[in-house]
Structure formats: structure tokens, C-alpha cells
Tab-separated table of C-alpha atoms and ligand atoms in Angstrom:
chain	number	residue	atom	x	y	z
A	74	MET	CA	1.637	27.404	-22.583
A	75	THR	CA	0.300	24.526	-20.949
A	76	ALA	CA	2.681	22.871	-18.039
A	77	PRO	CA	5.277	19.854	-18.747
A	78	ARG	CA	3.066	16.849	-17.349
A	79	LEU	CA	5.149	13.717	-15.617
A	80	THR	CA	3.481	9.992	-15.129
A	81	LEU	CA	4.565	7.908	-11.555
A	82	PRO	CA	4.237	5.021	-11.209
A	83	SER	CA	1.476	4.244	-7.852
A	84	PRO	CA	2.237	0.024	-6.979
A	85	ALA	CA	0.325	-1.397	-4.555
A	86	LYS	CA	1.449	-4.301	-1.702
A	87	LEU	CA	1.406	-7.599	-0.190
A	88	ASN	CA	2.228	-8.002	3.275
A	89	LEU	CA	3.978	-11.318	3.217
A	90	MET	CA	3.143	-11.715	7.163
A	91	LEU	CA	2.001	-9.712	10.351
A	92	HIS	CA	2.308	-10.434	13.601
A	93	ILE	CA	0.971	-8.401	16.095
A	94	LEU	CA	2.820	-7.878	19.639
A	95	GLY	CA	0.773	-6.310	22.030
A	96	ARG	CA	-1.129	-2.652	22.119
A	97	ARG	CA	-0.112	0.897	23.098
A	98	GLU	CA	-0.989	2.818	24.836
A	99	ASP	CA	-2.777	5.132	22.154
A	100	GLY	CA	-4.588	2.277	20.678
A	101	TYR	CA	-2.478	2.103	18.035
A	102	HIS	CA	-1.229	-1.519	18.023
A	103	GLU	CA	2.471	-3.013	17.623
A	104	LEU	CA	2.864	-4.863	14.132
A	105	GLN	CA	5.955	-7.205	12.506
A	106	THR	CA	5.341	-7.026	9.031
A	107	ILE	CA	6.251	-7.317	5.990
A	108	PHE	CA	6.254	-5.782	2.916
A	109	GLN	CA	6.431	-6.700	-1.052
A	110	PHE	CA	6.038	-4.323	-3.820
A	111	LEU	CA	4.298	-5.882	-7.009
A	112	ASP	CA	4.374	-4.443	-10.328
A	113	TYR	CA	0.678	-3.501	-11.095
A	114	GLY	CA	-0.423	-0.544	-10.110
A	115	ASP	CA	-1.968	3.458	-10.188
A	116	GLU	CA	-0.842	6.130	-13.046
A	117	ILE	CA	-0.348	9.659	-11.408
A	118	THR	CA	0.006	12.468	-13.381
A	119	PHE	CA	1.382	16.637	-12.671
A	120	ALA	CA	1.369	19.124	-13.502
A	121	VAL	CA	2.582	22.617	-12.287
A	122	ARG	CA	1.263	25.120	-11.884
A	123	ASP	CA	1.686	28.789	-10.556
A	124	ASP	CA	-1.011	29.944	-9.225
A	125	GLY	CA	-0.408	28.072	-5.398
A	126	VAL	CA	-3.371	26.176	-6.444
A	127	ILE	CA	-3.776	22.084	-5.798
A	128	ARG	CA	-6.559	19.924	-7.131
A	129	LEU	CA	-7.184	16.778	-7.852
A	130	HIS	CA	-9.072	16.452	-11.369
A	131	THR	CA	-10.171	12.181	-11.342
A	132	GLU	CA	-13.514	11.944	-8.265
A	133	PHE	CA	-13.519	8.621	-6.396
A	134	GLU	CA	-16.087	8.063	-5.096
A	135	GLY	CA	-16.627	7.921	-1.431
A	136	VAL	CA	-13.897	10.239	-0.832
A	137	PRO	CA	-14.469	14.031	-0.661
A	138	HIS	CA	-11.894	15.612	-2.818
A	139	ASP	CA	-10.166	17.790	0.521
A	140	SER	CA	-10.089	14.144	2.190
A	141	ASN	CA	-8.286	12.588	-0.296
A	142	LEU	CA	-4.316	11.000	0.665
A	143	ILE	CA	-3.163	12.617	-3.011
A	144	VAL	CA	-4.473	16.548	-1.560
A	145	ARG	CA	-4.069	16.099	2.039
A	146	ALA	CA	-0.085	14.540	0.912
A	147	ALA	CA	0.219	17.180	-1.454
A	148	LYS	CA	-1.107	20.352	0.397
A	149	LYS	CA	1.386	19.510	3.695
A	150	LEU	CA	4.121	19.482	0.619
A	151	GLN	CA	3.017	22.097	0.404
A	152	GLU	CA	2.612	24.033	3.484
A	153	GLN	CA	5.771	22.863	5.593
A	154	SER	CA	8.145	23.524	2.376
A	155	GLY	CA	6.630	27.202	1.724
A	156	CYS	CA	6.470	26.555	-1.455
A	157	ALA	CA	4.188	29.019	-3.864
A	158	LEU	CA	3.775	26.448	-6.749
A	159	GLY	CA	0.149	25.124	-7.011
A	160	ILE	CA	-0.627	21.470	-8.873
A	161	ASP	CA	-2.939	19.389	-11.425
A	162	ILE	CA	-3.399	16.274	-11.081
A	163	TRP	CA	-5.086	12.893	-12.050
A	164	ILE	CA	-5.141	9.858	-11.979
A	165	ASP	CA	-5.429	6.590	-13.528
A	166	LYS	CA	-6.960	4.091	-10.563
A	167	ILE	CA	-7.107	0.903	-10.571
A	168	LEU	CA	-5.642	-0.296	-7.929
A	169	PRO	CA	-9.213	-1.510	-5.238
A	170	MET	CA	-9.741	0.537	-1.991
A	171	GLY	CA	-9.763	-0.597	1.369
A	172	GLY	CA	-8.477	-3.844	-0.653
A	173	GLY	CA	-5.169	-4.296	2.039
A	174	ILE	CA	-2.774	-3.442	-1.083
A	175	GLY	CA	-1.651	-0.202	0.211
A	176	GLY	CA	-3.268	2.400	-2.965
A	177	GLY	CA	-4.402	5.008	-0.407
A	178	SER	CA	-0.825	5.300	0.961
A	179	SER	CA	0.345	4.897	-2.774
A	180	ASN	CA	-1.083	7.480	-4.019
A	181	ALA	CA	0.611	10.250	-0.297
A	182	ALA	CA	3.660	9.245	-1.402
A	183	THR	CA	4.233	9.308	-5.185
A	184	THR	CA	1.830	12.490	-4.618
A	185	LEU	CA	5.137	13.366	-1.703
A	186	LEU	CA	7.753	12.084	-4.513
A	187	GLY	CA	6.708	13.421	-7.848
A	188	LEU	CA	6.780	17.775	-6.156
A	189	ASN	CA	9.692	17.000	-3.981
A	190	HIS	CA	11.241	16.592	-8.031
A	191	LEU	CA	8.544	18.794	-9.852
A	192	TRP	CA	9.019	21.467	-7.314
A	193	GLN	CA	12.424	21.275	-7.096
A	194	LEU	CA	12.243	21.159	-2.831
A	195	GLY	CA	15.396	19.147	-2.672
A	196	TRP	CA	13.877	16.777	0.640
A	197	ASP	CA	15.709	14.024	1.034
A	198	GLU	CA	13.385	10.312	1.991
A	199	ASP	CA	14.388	10.330	5.779
A	200	ARG	CA	12.242	14.443	5.457
A	201	LEU	CA	9.000	12.396	2.880
A	202	ALA	CA	8.978	9.894	5.159
A	203	VAL	CA	8.238	11.804	8.177
A	204	LEU	CA	5.503	13.706	6.934
A	205	GLY	CA	4.312	10.768	5.170
A	206	LEU	CA	3.743	8.784	8.574
A	207	THR	CA	0.914	11.884	9.735
A	208	LEU	CA	-0.980	10.654	6.387
A	209	GLY	CA	-0.506	6.266	7.624
A	210	ALA	CA	1.400	3.506	9.176
A	211	ASP	CA	2.056	2.512	5.920
A	212	VAL	CA	3.294	6.087	3.807
A	213	PRO	CA	6.855	5.035	4.519
A	214	VAL	CA	7.890	1.946	3.470
A	215	PHE	CA	6.182	4.093	-0.267
A	216	VAL	CA	8.248	7.055	0.238
A	217	ARG	CA	11.261	4.677	0.674
A	218	GLY	CA	10.955	1.893	-2.187
A	219	HIS	CA	12.629	-1.031	-0.857
A	220	ALA	CA	11.043	-3.994	0.714
A	221	ALA	CA	10.488	-4.388	4.043
A	222	PHE	CA	10.581	-5.607	7.701
A	223	ALA	CA	8.324	-3.102	9.246
A	224	GLU	CA	8.140	-2.930	13.395
A	225	GLY	CA	6.533	-0.054	15.272
A	226	VAL	CA	2.346	0.401	13.681
A	227	GLY	CA	4.938	0.322	10.269
A	228	GLU	CA	7.988	3.322	10.848
A	229	LYS	CA	10.314	1.626	11.207
A	230	LEU	CA	11.632	0.161	8.403
A	231	THR	CA	14.904	-2.618	7.636
A	232	PRO	CA	15.114	-2.955	4.273
A	233	VAL	CA	14.570	-6.910	3.106
A	234	ASP	CA	14.884	-9.022	-0.363
A	235	PRO	CA	12.515	-11.331	-0.023
A	236	GLU	CA	11.873	-13.948	-3.456
A	237	GLU	CA	10.047	-11.980	-6.048
A	238	PRO	CA	7.685	-14.369	-7.464
A	239	TRP	CA	4.425	-14.016	-9.582
A	240	TYR	CA	0.915	-13.906	-7.676
A	241	LEU	CA	-2.687	-13.954	-7.906
A	242	VAL	CA	-3.857	-11.435	-6.663
A	243	LEU	CA	-8.197	-11.650	-5.165
A	244	VAL	CA	-9.799	-8.996	-4.777
A	245	PRO	CA	-13.257	-10.488	-2.324
A	246	GLN	CA	-16.159	-7.284	-2.970
A	247	VAL	CA	-15.710	-6.007	-0.364
A	248	SER	CA	-14.474	-3.616	2.055
A	249	VAL	CA	-12.426	-4.667	5.612
A	250	SER	CA	-12.471	-2.371	7.765
A	251	THR	CA	-8.645	-1.228	9.455
A	252	ALA	CA	-10.866	-0.078	12.295
A	253	GLU	CA	-13.068	-2.708	12.875
A	254	ILE	CA	-10.165	-5.391	12.387
A	255	PHE	CA	-7.788	-4.081	15.288
A	256	SER	CA	-10.541	-3.156	17.740
A	257	ASP	CA	-12.143	-7.090	17.347
A	258	PRO	CA	-12.307	-8.904	20.633
A	259	LEU	CA	-10.768	-12.308	19.427
A	260	LEU	CA	-7.702	-10.143	17.293
A	261	THR	CA	-4.584	-12.249	18.655
A	262	ARG	CA	-2.741	-9.351	20.520
A	263	ASN	CA	0.526	-11.411	21.904
A	264	SER	CA	2.935	-12.373	19.606
A	265	SER	CA	6.251	-13.336	20.346
A	266	PRO	CA	8.013	-10.053	18.209
A	267	ILE	CA	10.776	-11.803	16.491
A	268	LYS	CA	13.744	-11.292	17.740
A	269	VAL	CA	16.412	-12.345	14.713
A	270	ARG	CA	16.812	-11.262	10.492
A	271	PRO	CA	16.692	-12.862	8.513
A	272	VAL	CA	12.697	-14.040	8.749
A	273	PRO	CA	13.351	-17.064	9.795
A	274	LYS	CA	10.590	-19.961	7.829
A	275	GLY	CA	7.392	-20.809	9.363
A	276	ASN	CA	6.262	-16.780	10.127
A	277	SER	CA	4.522	-15.796	7.326
A	278	ARG	CA	1.374	-15.888	8.666
A	279	ASN	CA	-1.596	-12.930	9.237
A	280	ASP	CA	-2.546	-12.210	12.338
A	281	CYS	CA	-5.253	-10.963	10.902
A	282	LEU	CA	-6.637	-13.470	9.344
A	283	PRO	CA	-8.303	-15.326	11.925
A	284	VAL	CA	-10.518	-11.988	12.577
A	285	VAL	CA	-11.592	-11.607	8.809
A	286	ALA	CA	-12.084	-14.866	7.278
A	287	ARG	CA	-15.007	-14.858	9.642
A	288	ARG	CA	-16.742	-11.887	9.598
A	289	TYR	CA	-16.155	-12.195	5.529
A	290	PRO	CA	-18.187	-14.457	3.999
A	291	GLU	CA	-16.384	-13.058	0.356
A	292	VAL	CA	-13.479	-13.397	2.003
A	293	ARG	CA	-13.370	-16.738	3.554
A	294	ASN	CA	-13.909	-18.166	-0.295
A	295	ALA	CA	-11.380	-16.366	-2.282
A	296	LEU	CA	-9.253	-18.382	0.457
A	297	ASN	CA	-10.776	-21.713	-0.392
A	298	LEU	CA	-10.604	-20.556	-3.540
A	299	LEU	CA	-6.677	-19.878	-3.474
A	300	GLY	CA	-6.230	-22.681	-1.064
A	301	LYS	CA	-7.220	-25.579	-3.580
A	302	PHE	CA	-3.690	-24.117	-6.171
A	303	THR	CA	-0.989	-22.200	-3.171
A	304	GLU	CA	-0.274	-21.099	0.394
A	305	ALA	CA	-3.272	-18.767	0.348
A	306	LYS	CA	-2.743	-15.330	2.708
A	307	LEU	CA	-4.715	-11.792	3.165
A	308	THR	CA	-2.363	-8.897	3.700
A	309	GLY	CA	-2.357	-6.201	5.726
A	310	THR	CA	-5.921	-6.796	7.348
A	311	GLY	CA	-7.468	-7.687	3.449
A	312	SER	CA	-9.872	-7.716	1.572
A	313	CYS	CA	-8.043	-9.015	-0.836
A	314	VAL	CA	-6.621	-12.534	-0.693
A	315	PHE	CA	-3.150	-13.453	-2.935
A	316	GLY	CA	-0.857	-16.633	-3.759
A	317	GLY	CA	2.728	-17.053	-5.026
A	318	PHE	CA	3.570	-19.318	-8.557
A	319	PRO	CA	6.979	-19.622	-10.134
A	320	SER	CA	5.507	-18.471	-13.255
A	321	LYS	CA	3.131	-16.187	-15.277
A	322	ALA	CA	2.181	-18.876	-16.869
A	323	GLU	CA	1.133	-20.585	-13.808
A	324	ALA	CA	-0.700	-17.700	-11.919
A	325	ASP	CA	-2.984	-16.860	-15.389
A	326	LYS	CA	-3.704	-20.239	-15.032
A	327	VAL	CA	-5.318	-20.429	-11.675
A	328	SER	CA	-6.706	-16.682	-12.902
A	329	ALA	CA	-8.613	-18.150	-16.057
A	330	LEU	CA	-10.693	-20.008	-13.624
A	331	LEU	CA	-12.139	-16.988	-11.849
A	332	THR	CA	-15.550	-15.775	-11.945
A	333	GLU	CA	-17.064	-12.405	-12.368
A	334	THR	CA	-17.831	-12.108	-8.409
A	335	LEU	CA	-14.396	-12.789	-8.065
A	336	THR	CA	-11.800	-10.742	-9.794
A	337	GLY	CA	-8.205	-10.514	-9.559
A	338	PHE	CA	-4.948	-9.988	-11.371
A	339	VAL	CA	-1.062	-11.335	-12.133
A	340	ALA	CA	2.158	-9.125	-11.275
A	341	LYS	CA	5.045	-9.552	-10.108
A	342	GLY	CA	6.959	-8.761	-6.821
A	343	SER	CA	9.319	-7.246	-6.124
A	344	ASN	CA	12.099	-6.129	-4.272
A	345	VAL	CA	12.124	-2.304	-5.468
A	346	SER	CA	9.584	-0.658	-6.139
A	347	MET	CA	7.973	1.192	-9.400
A	348	LEU	CA	7.762	4.459	-9.295
A	349	HIS	CA	11.501	4.880	-7.600
A	350	ARG	CA	12.903	2.243	-11.156
A	351	LYS	CA	11.133	5.144	-12.867
A	352	LEU	CA	11.937	8.094	-11.077
A	353	GLN	CA	15.673	6.959	-11.120
A	354	ASN	CA	15.344	7.178	-14.940
A	355	LEU	CA	14.649	10.445	-14.320
A	356	LEU	CA	17.235	11.500	-12.729
B	1222	SUD	C1	-2.318	-3.141	9.573
B	1222	SUD	C2	-2.181	-2.583	8.062
B	1222	SUD	C3	-0.761	-2.811	6.909
B	1222	SUD	O1	0.068	-2.888	5.842
B	1222	SUD	O2	-3.184	-3.118	7.230
B	1222	SUD	P1	-4.048	-2.450	5.801
B	1222	SUD	O3	-4.706	-0.615	6.102
B	1222	SUD	O4	-2.656	-2.481	4.633
B	1222	SUD	O5	-5.141	-3.233	5.511
B	1222	SUD	C4	-1.314	-0.515	7.898
B	1222	SUD	O6	-0.742	-1.086	8.732
B	1222	SUD	C5	-3.310	0.021	8.230
B	1222	SUD	O7	-2.117	1.444	8.673
B	1222	SUD	P2	-3.134	2.335	7.958
B	1222	SUD	O8	-3.650	2.837	7.214
B	1222	SUD	O9	-2.612	4.014	8.388
B	1222	SUD	O10	-4.453	2.327	9.373
B	1222	SUD	P3	-5.084	3.785	9.500
B	1222	SUD	O11	-6.367	2.547	8.090
B	1222	SUD	O12	-4.716	4.769	9.224
B	1222	SUD	O13	-6.180	2.572	10.884
B	1222	SUD	C6	-7.402	2.394	11.361
B	1222	SUD	C7	-8.085	2.327	12.581
B	1222	SUD	O14	-7.046	0.928	13.146
B	1222	SUD	C8	-6.135	0.383	14.177
B	1222	SUD	N1	-5.457	0.907	13.889
B	1222	SUD	C9	-4.344	0.368	12.817
B	1222	SUD	C10	-2.834	0.664	11.926
B	1222	SUD	C11	-1.927	-0.105	13.472
B	1222	SUD	N2	-1.226	-0.651	13.776
B	1222	SUD	N3	-2.988	-0.199	14.721
B	1222	SUD	C12	-4.253	0.186	14.973
B	1222	SUD	O15	-4.530	-0.140	16.173
B	1222	SUD	C13	-6.263	2.449	15.059
B	1222	SUD	O16	-7.948	2.124	15.763
B	1222	SUD	C14	-6.471	3.149	13.389
B	1222	SUD	O17	-7.840	4.548	14.075
B	1223	ADP	N1	-7.191	8.842	-3.198
B	1223	ADP	C1	-6.562	7.800	-2.127
B	1223	ADP	N2	-7.393	6.299	-2.652
B	1223	ADP	C2	-6.948	5.481	-2.505
B	1223	ADP	N3	-7.749	5.270	-1.425
B	1223	ADP	C3	-7.898	6.615	-0.078
B	1223	ADP	C4	-7.289	7.918	-1.663
B	1223	ADP	N4	-7.242	9.162	-0.784
B	1223	ADP	C5	-7.719	7.919	0.571
B	1223	ADP	N5	-9.663	7.246	0.118
B	1223	ADP	C6	-9.293	6.594	2.236
B	1223	ADP	O1	-8.524	5.666	2.329
B	1223	ADP	C7	-9.127	4.274	2.292
B	1223	ADP	C8	-7.912	3.028	2.668
B	1223	ADP	O2	-7.660	2.999	0.945
B	1223	ADP	P1	-6.377	1.779	0.399
B	1223	ADP	O3	-5.354	2.353	1.239
B	1223	ADP	O4	-6.461	2.326	-0.564
B	1223	ADP	O5	-6.839	0.738	1.222
B	1223	ADP	P2	-6.088	0.387	2.260
B	1223	ADP	O6	-5.583	0.827	3.590
B	1223	ADP	O7	-6.793	-1.469	2.506
B	1223	ADP	O8	-5.182	-0.445	1.585
B	1223	ADP	C9	-10.548	4.314	1.186
B	1223	ADP	O9	-11.261	3.509	1.776
B	1223	ADP	C10	-10.996	5.449	1.373
B	1223	ADP	O10	-11.488	5.984	1.911
């Protein structure tokens, strides 16, 4: 008998603003950022195995099986829970890698929540978020599933409810190294902490933008193009660039002007992750 399969979404995120407050002793940077989800992402399919083996069947170019965040998340959860079951996994990957839209972190979170459900572990979100943080700074917000103001390296989360416009996200054909941007001497690292909530208007800048735009002409071009139609912003350390529109039709109109050398996609902003909406329906 074949095991029942469960398919779950793994959405992208945007950083609606990103301020860098300083550098910690371990080299990591203290941030303030707002995460919002997109109704757009990968789909991961899971089927339980009873022999304890964890196997990702989809190959990723440049990412060995055991380094994949999906496999690392599954193995950590299996180890820490002492679960004897295993899992077969397939992914329909549409999110660009290294684009600042959090695909890897989202895949890890979908795996943690999916396996918690299928292996019937009964872990709560706090415990899953703590495990998630050991895989990446952006994993906890995907585990929680609500748009958030984030502090620390992104792990101290306060839920927020920004507007949910339609976005056009441009995907420059270049992968930006987060480590490279955070080690650039020209990076602004001394933004004043925002102490009032909600975050006052006029704080939507991304401190990484000047450094990324200086190093990557492809990102500069994308910012210039989108900036003709709306405020063009960088998500995370890039390379993706995004802008909000009041309707899908208006975002589509600008999207239709894109060429083969600069692609993009249109998606709705969402304060509740589509993963959590789907999981809610399963319960
Ligand atoms: C800055 C954000 C905003 O969402 O960028 P994106 O990855 O989404 O673009 C993330 O928090 C990224 O978090 P995460 O994905 O865990 O970062 P990693 O790739 O592990 O970081 C690579 C390297 O960047 C530096 N780094 C990263 C995050 C941080 N808050 N301070 C840092 O100094 C460290 O040198 C680290 O070794
Ligand atoms: N399942 C995964 N999906 C995407 N990237 C992954 C995955 N597993 C490991 N990685 C590695 O993590 C890096 C960052 O990926 P990703 O989270 O998509 O980008 P970003 O952090 O810029 O949003 C990739 O370049 C890749 O080497």
C-alpha cells in the first residue's frame, strides 16, 4: 500500500523595511525588519515511510542532498523528537534561490510543520521556532505564519498587520551573497532603533540597498525600471526588487513590459501565510 501524501505550500516573504542597528560580538548584525508573506511559493509533497529514512527526491542544482534545508530540517526534527518514522519528499520549486525572498527558510519551515503534523509529534510553534532558528534567522517567522516586526537577527517577532497590496517582484538574474553584503565596509550599521509601535511612516528603507545596488548592476537596473511606476524596494539582501500596486491589473500592466533578461512575478501580499491557511483547513 502506498503511503498517503500531503502537499503543502511554502510561500515567499518580503522585507518591507530593513534597518541595521549594529554588529554583535559573534559577527551577526542586529536588525529591525518587517516580514510580510506572498501568496506565491513552492509546493512540497510529503509521504511518510516507516523505515526512518529521510529522502528528498527532487535534485537542486548546486545544493547537495544533505545540505538542503528541507533535509536538514527533517533530520533535526527526527533527532530531537526521537521519531522512528521517515519521509519521502518532492518539491515543485518556483522561488529563485538567493533572491532575498526566503525560499530556503520557507522550505525548512514547511518541512517542520508538515512533519510535525504527519509524524503526529504534537510540538507547539514555540518549540518548532526554536529549532527553526538553528537552521536560519528567517525560519521562525515562516513557522509562526504571521507578518511580523522582527528584531535581534530576526528571531524576536511581534505580529503586525501592514496593508496587503499586490506586488510586482522583479528577479534580476544574479544571486547576492548575504555574507558578502554584511561584510561590506560601506554598509550602514548604525541606524537608530525604532522604539514606537506601529513603525512610523517614513521608515521603509532597506539599509542593504546602497551596497547591493553599487555591487550589482542587474539590481540597479531593476530598481530603475520599477521606480518609474512605483516606489521600488529591495527585499533582504536582494537580489529581488519589489513594488506595491493597488490592484492586480495595475501590477500586471507593468509586468507585461518585462523582457527575457529581467523576469518577475505578480503576487498578493498576505499577513497570514498560505501554509498556515492550508494547515488550518486540515485540522
Ligand atoms: C538579512 C536577511 C533578511 O531577511 O536577508 P535575506 O537572506 O532574506 O536576503 C536574513 O535575515 C538573513 O538571514 P540568514 O538567511 O539566516 O542569513 P545567512 O544566509 O545565514 O547569513 C550569511 C551571513 O551573513 C551575515 N549576517 C546574516 C544575518 C545577520 N543578521 N547578520 C549577519 O551578519 C553573517 O556573516 C552570516 O554568516
Ligand atoms: N530548499 C532550499 N531552497 C533554496 N535554497 C536552499 C535550500 N536548501 C539550501 N539552500 C541554499 O540556501 C541559499 C539561500 O537560499 P534562499 O533562502 O532561497 O535565499 P535568500 O536567503 O536569499 O532568500 C541558496 O543559495 C542555497 O544554496
